[in-house]
Coordinates of C-alpha atoms and ligand atoms in Angstrom, one line a residue:
M220 CA -0.2 0.0 0.2
L221 CA 0.9 3.6 -0.8
L222 CA -1.1 5.3 0.5
K223 CA -3.6 4.8 3.7
V224 CA -6.1 7.1 4.8
K225 CA -7.9 6.2 7.6
D226 CA -10.9 7.5 9.2
L227 CA -9.3 10.9 8.7
N228 CA -11.5 14.3 10.2
V229 CA -11.1 17.9 9.6
N230 CA -12.8 20.8 11.1
Y231 CA -12.7 24.3 10.2
G232 CA -13.7 26.3 13.9
V233 CA -17.5 23.9 13.5
I234 CA -18.0 23.1 10.5
H235 CA -16.9 19.1 10.7
A236 CA -16.2 18.7 6.7
I237 CA -14.2 15.4 6.6
K238 CA -15.9 12.9 8.5
D239 CA -14.1 9.4 9.2
V240 CA -13.2 9.1 5.9
S241 CA -10.4 6.0 4.5
F242 CA -9.1 4.6 1.0
E243 CA -6.5 3.8 0.9
V244 CA -4.0 4.0 -2.9
E245 CA -1.7 0.8 -4.4
E246 CA 1.6 1.7 -5.9
G247 CA 1.1 1.9 -9.4
E248 CA -2.5 2.7 -9.0
I249 CA -4.9 5.6 -10.3
V250 CA -7.3 6.0 -7.8
A251 CA -10.1 8.9 -8.2
L252 CA -11.6 10.5 -5.7
I253 CA -15.1 12.0 -7.3
G254 CA -17.5 14.7 -5.6
A255 CA -19.7 17.7 -5.6
N256 CA -18.9 21.7 -4.7
G257 CA -17.6 21.6 -1.7
A258 CA -17.3 17.3 -0.9
G259 CA -14.2 17.6 1.0
K260 CA -11.7 16.8 -2.2
T261 CA -9.4 19.5 -1.9
S262 CA -9.8 18.9 2.4
T263 CA -8.7 16.0 1.8
L264 CA -5.7 16.7 -0.2
H265 CA -4.6 18.6 1.8
A266 CA -4.7 17.2 4.9
I267 CA -3.1 14.4 3.2
S268 CA -0.1 16.9 2.2
S269 CA 0.2 18.8 5.0
L270 CA -1.6 22.2 4.1
I271 CA -4.4 21.8 6.9
S272 CA -4.4 20.1 9.8
S273 CA -6.0 17.1 10.9
K274 CA -8.3 16.5 13.6
S275 CA -8.2 13.2 14.3
G276 CA -6.5 9.9 12.0
E277 CA -3.8 8.3 10.7
I278 CA -2.2 9.1 6.7
I279 CA 0.4 6.4 6.4
F280 CA 2.8 7.2 2.4
D281 CA 4.7 4.9 2.0
G282 CA 5.6 3.2 5.4
K283 CA 6.0 6.4 7.7
D284 CA 3.0 8.2 9.5
I285 CA 2.8 10.9 7.7
S286 CA -0.8 12.6 9.7
K287 CA 2.2 14.9 12.2
M288 CA 4.4 15.2 9.7
P289 CA 5.4 18.7 8.8
A290 CA 4.5 19.9 4.9
H291 CA 8.0 20.6 4.3
K292 CA 9.0 17.1 4.9
I293 CA 6.6 15.7 3.4
V294 CA 7.6 16.9 0.7
G295 CA 10.6 15.6 0.5
L296 CA 9.3 12.1 1.2
N297 CA 8.2 11.8 -3.4
L298 CA 4.4 12.7 -2.5
A299 CA 4.0 15.7 -4.8
Q300 CA 1.0 17.9 -4.9
V301 CA -0.4 20.4 -8.2
P302 CA -3.1 22.2 -6.4
E303 CA -6.7 23.7 -7.4
G304 CA -5.5 26.5 -9.4
R305 CA -2.6 25.5 -10.8
R306 CA -0.1 28.1 -8.4
I307 CA 3.4 28.6 -10.6
F308 CA 5.2 31.3 -10.5
A309 CA 3.6 33.8 -13.0
Q310 CA 6.9 36.1 -12.6
L311 CA 8.8 32.7 -13.9
S312 CA 9.9 31.4 -17.1
V313 CA 8.2 27.7 -18.0
E314 CA 12.2 26.5 -17.5
D315 CA 12.5 28.0 -14.6
N316 CA 9.4 27.3 -12.9
L317 CA 10.0 22.9 -13.8
E318 CA 13.5 24.1 -11.5
M319 CA 12.0 24.6 -8.9
G320 CA 10.0 22.0 -9.1
A321 CA 14.2 20.4 -8.7
F322 CA 14.8 22.3 -4.8
L323 CA 14.7 19.4 -3.4
R324 CA 17.0 17.3 -5.4
D325 CA 21.2 17.1 -5.1
D326 CA 21.6 15.2 -8.7
N327 CA 23.4 16.0 -11.5
K328 CA 20.3 14.5 -13.7
I329 CA 18.1 17.8 -14.0
E330 CA 18.3 18.6 -17.4
D331 CA 17.9 15.6 -18.5
D332 CA 14.9 15.4 -16.7
I333 CA 13.8 18.7 -17.9
Q334 CA 14.5 17.3 -21.4
H335 CA 11.9 15.0 -20.2
I336 CA 8.6 16.7 -19.2
Y337 CA 9.2 18.2 -22.9
S338 CA 9.2 15.3 -24.8
L339 CA 5.9 14.5 -22.6
F340 CA 4.4 19.2 -23.3
P341 CA 5.8 19.4 -26.2
R342 CA 3.7 22.6 -26.1
L343 CA 6.2 23.4 -22.7
E344 CA 9.5 23.9 -24.5
E345 CA 7.7 25.7 -27.7
R346 CA 7.3 28.0 -24.8
K347 CA 10.2 27.4 -22.2
K348 CA 11.6 31.5 -22.5
Q349 CA 7.9 32.7 -21.6
L350 CA 6.4 33.8 -18.5
A351 CA 4.4 31.2 -16.7
G352 CA 2.4 33.5 -16.0
T353 CA 1.4 34.6 -19.9
L354 CA 0.5 30.5 -20.6
S355 CA -2.8 29.3 -21.0
G356 CA -5.3 27.4 -18.4
G357 CA -3.7 24.8 -20.0
E358 CA -0.5 25.6 -20.3
Q359 CA -0.5 26.0 -16.7
Q360 CA -2.2 23.3 -15.8
M361 CA 0.5 21.0 -18.3
L362 CA 3.5 23.2 -16.4
A363 CA 1.8 22.7 -12.7
M364 CA 2.5 18.3 -13.7
G365 CA 5.8 19.5 -15.4
R366 CA 7.0 21.6 -12.2
A367 CA 5.4 18.2 -9.9
L368 CA 6.7 15.6 -11.7
M369 CA 10.6 16.8 -11.1
S370 CA 10.0 16.1 -8.0
K371 CA 10.4 12.9 -9.2
P372 CA 7.0 11.8 -6.5
K373 CA 6.3 8.2 -6.0
L374 CA 2.5 9.4 -5.7
L375 CA 1.5 12.7 -7.3
L376 CA -2.5 14.0 -6.3
L377 CA -3.9 15.5 -8.5
D378 CA -7.0 19.0 -7.9
E379 CA -8.8 18.9 -10.2
P380 CA -6.3 18.7 -13.6
S381 CA -9.5 19.5 -16.2
M382 CA -10.8 22.9 -14.1
G383 CA -11.7 25.9 -16.5
L384 CA -10.8 24.0 -19.5
S385 CA -12.3 23.2 -23.2
P386 CA -12.9 19.6 -23.5
I387 CA -10.0 19.1 -26.7
L388 CA -8.2 20.7 -22.9
V389 CA -9.4 18.3 -20.7
N390 CA -8.8 14.9 -22.8
E391 CA -4.9 15.9 -23.6
I392 CA -4.2 16.3 -19.3
F393 CA -5.9 13.3 -19.0
D394 CA -4.4 11.1 -21.3
I395 CA -1.7 12.2 -20.0
I396 CA -2.6 11.6 -16.3
K397 CA -2.1 8.0 -18.4
T398 CA 1.2 8.0 -19.7
I399 CA 2.7 9.7 -16.7
N400 CA 0.6 6.4 -15.4
K401 CA 1.4 3.7 -17.0
E402 CA 4.6 4.4 -18.7
E403 CA 6.7 7.1 -16.1
G404 CA 4.9 4.6 -13.2
V405 CA 3.5 7.6 -11.2
T406 CA 0.9 6.6 -9.0
V407 CA -2.1 9.1 -9.5
L408 CA -4.3 10.3 -6.5
L409 CA -7.2 12.6 -8.7
V410 CA -9.5 14.7 -7.1
E411 CA -11.8 15.7 -9.8
Q412 CA -16.0 17.2 -10.2
N413 CA -15.1 15.7 -14.0
A414 CA -16.3 12.5 -12.7
S415 CA -16.9 10.3 -15.7
K416 CA -13.3 11.5 -17.7
A417 CA -11.4 10.6 -13.9
L418 CA -14.0 7.4 -13.9
K419 CA -12.3 6.5 -17.4
I420 CA -9.1 6.4 -16.5
A421 CA -8.7 5.5 -13.0
D422 CA -8.8 1.6 -11.4
K423 CA -10.4 2.8 -8.1
A424 CA -12.8 5.8 -6.8
Y425 CA -14.6 6.7 -4.0
V426 CA -17.2 9.0 -4.1
L427 CA -17.4 11.9 -1.2
E428 CA -20.6 13.6 -0.1
T429 CA -21.0 16.2 2.3
G430 CA -17.5 15.2 3.5
T431 CA -18.1 11.2 3.7
I432 CA -17.4 8.6 1.4
T433 CA -20.4 6.9 0.4
V434 CA -19.3 5.0 -2.8
S435 CA -16.0 3.2 -3.8
G436 CA -15.2 0.4 -5.6
K437 CA -13.3 0.0 -9.3
A438 CA -13.6 2.6 -11.3
A439 CA -16.2 0.9 -13.8
D440 CA -18.3 -0.5 -10.8
V441 CA -18.8 2.6 -9.1
A442 CA -19.9 3.8 -13.6
N443 CA -22.2 1.4 -13.4
N444 CA -23.7 2.7 -10.2
S445 CA -27.1 4.1 -10.7
R446 CA -26.7 6.2 -7.3
V447 CA -23.1 7.8 -9.1
K448 CA -24.8 7.9 -12.9
E449 CA -27.8 10.1 -11.3
A450 CA -25.7 12.3 -9.2
Y451 CA -22.6 12.5 -11.0
L452 CA -23.0 11.2 -14.6
G453 CA -25.4 12.8 -15.8
Ligands
LIG214 P1 -14.1 21.8 -4.7 O1 -14.5 21.0 -5.5 O2 -15.5 23.1 -4.8 O3 -13.3 22.6 -4.4 P2 -14.2 20.4 -2.7 O4 -15.4 18.8 -2.7 O5 -12.8 20.4 -2.5 O6 -15.0 21.8 -3.2 P3 -13.5 21.6 0.0 O7 -12.7 22.6 -0.5 O8 -12.8 19.7 0.7 O9 -14.5 21.0 -0.8 O10 -14.5 21.6 1.4 C1 -15.0 21.2 1.8 C2 -15.9 22.0 2.9 O11 -15.5 22.7 3.6 C3 -17.0 23.6 2.1 O12 -17.9 23.4 3.0 C4 -16.0 24.7 2.1 O13 -17.2 24.6 2.7 C5 -15.8 24.3 3.5 N1 -14.7 24.8 3.9 C6 -13.3 24.2 3.5 N2 -11.9 25.5 3.5 C7 -12.7 26.0 4.3 C8 -12.0 27.1 5.2 N3 -10.1 27.5 5.3 N4 -12.4 27.9 6.1 C9 -13.6 27.6 6.2 N5 -14.3 26.6 5.4 C10 -13.6 25.8 4.5

């Protein structure tokens, strides 16, 4: 098991946003966490990477209990998050953003890996000197994913990668997620409101509703669940 979340609880003041959430991600999988606005998807990811503190629960990553570990230590454990809204460094070039993704590495393969990222995202190579803030939404998403990959993660947490993108770009981003998983061997925890797309590429899925997991199983089975079909798949 690469990631195990058990009985996670997150409170914001009196709001009990995450209630006894448990799920598991095995090495090599794409696991989708789907749910409507405000269901608690982002809070779950933020609790894993310690951007918010959880009230209780266990988070085990790669055999280590990270539930009380500070965020900067977690980054050093090969767990990378691509946040909602990308958060690229707008005033830096594309290439400098990619280099920033490698800031914790001390090996001499960084330049090779930048070239590798360009092979995954040719559009970034064409724009490598461009200021990141001037990229389109889809290109910024690619850059945020490329930057996260530069840290050589075992587990990539993706928060709504399709948000705000045109249907063509959504397909492109989802194809790249598949490639990163199948060809690069990166395990992916994918948070998405676009349930139909997420369920197509995921191995396993969990449905989060007002802070509670209500449906879980193989992605194909979740996609066939009548409640999921009605509420999320139109
Ligand atoms: P979305 O898809 O809209 O981003 P989400 O599933 O990611 O939604 P969260 O952002 O995790 O949901 O929010 C879960 C609940 O916690 C919501 O009711 C939200 O209003 C509340 N919440 C999130 N962050 C805070 C905060 N900093 N302070 C108070 N309440 C918060």
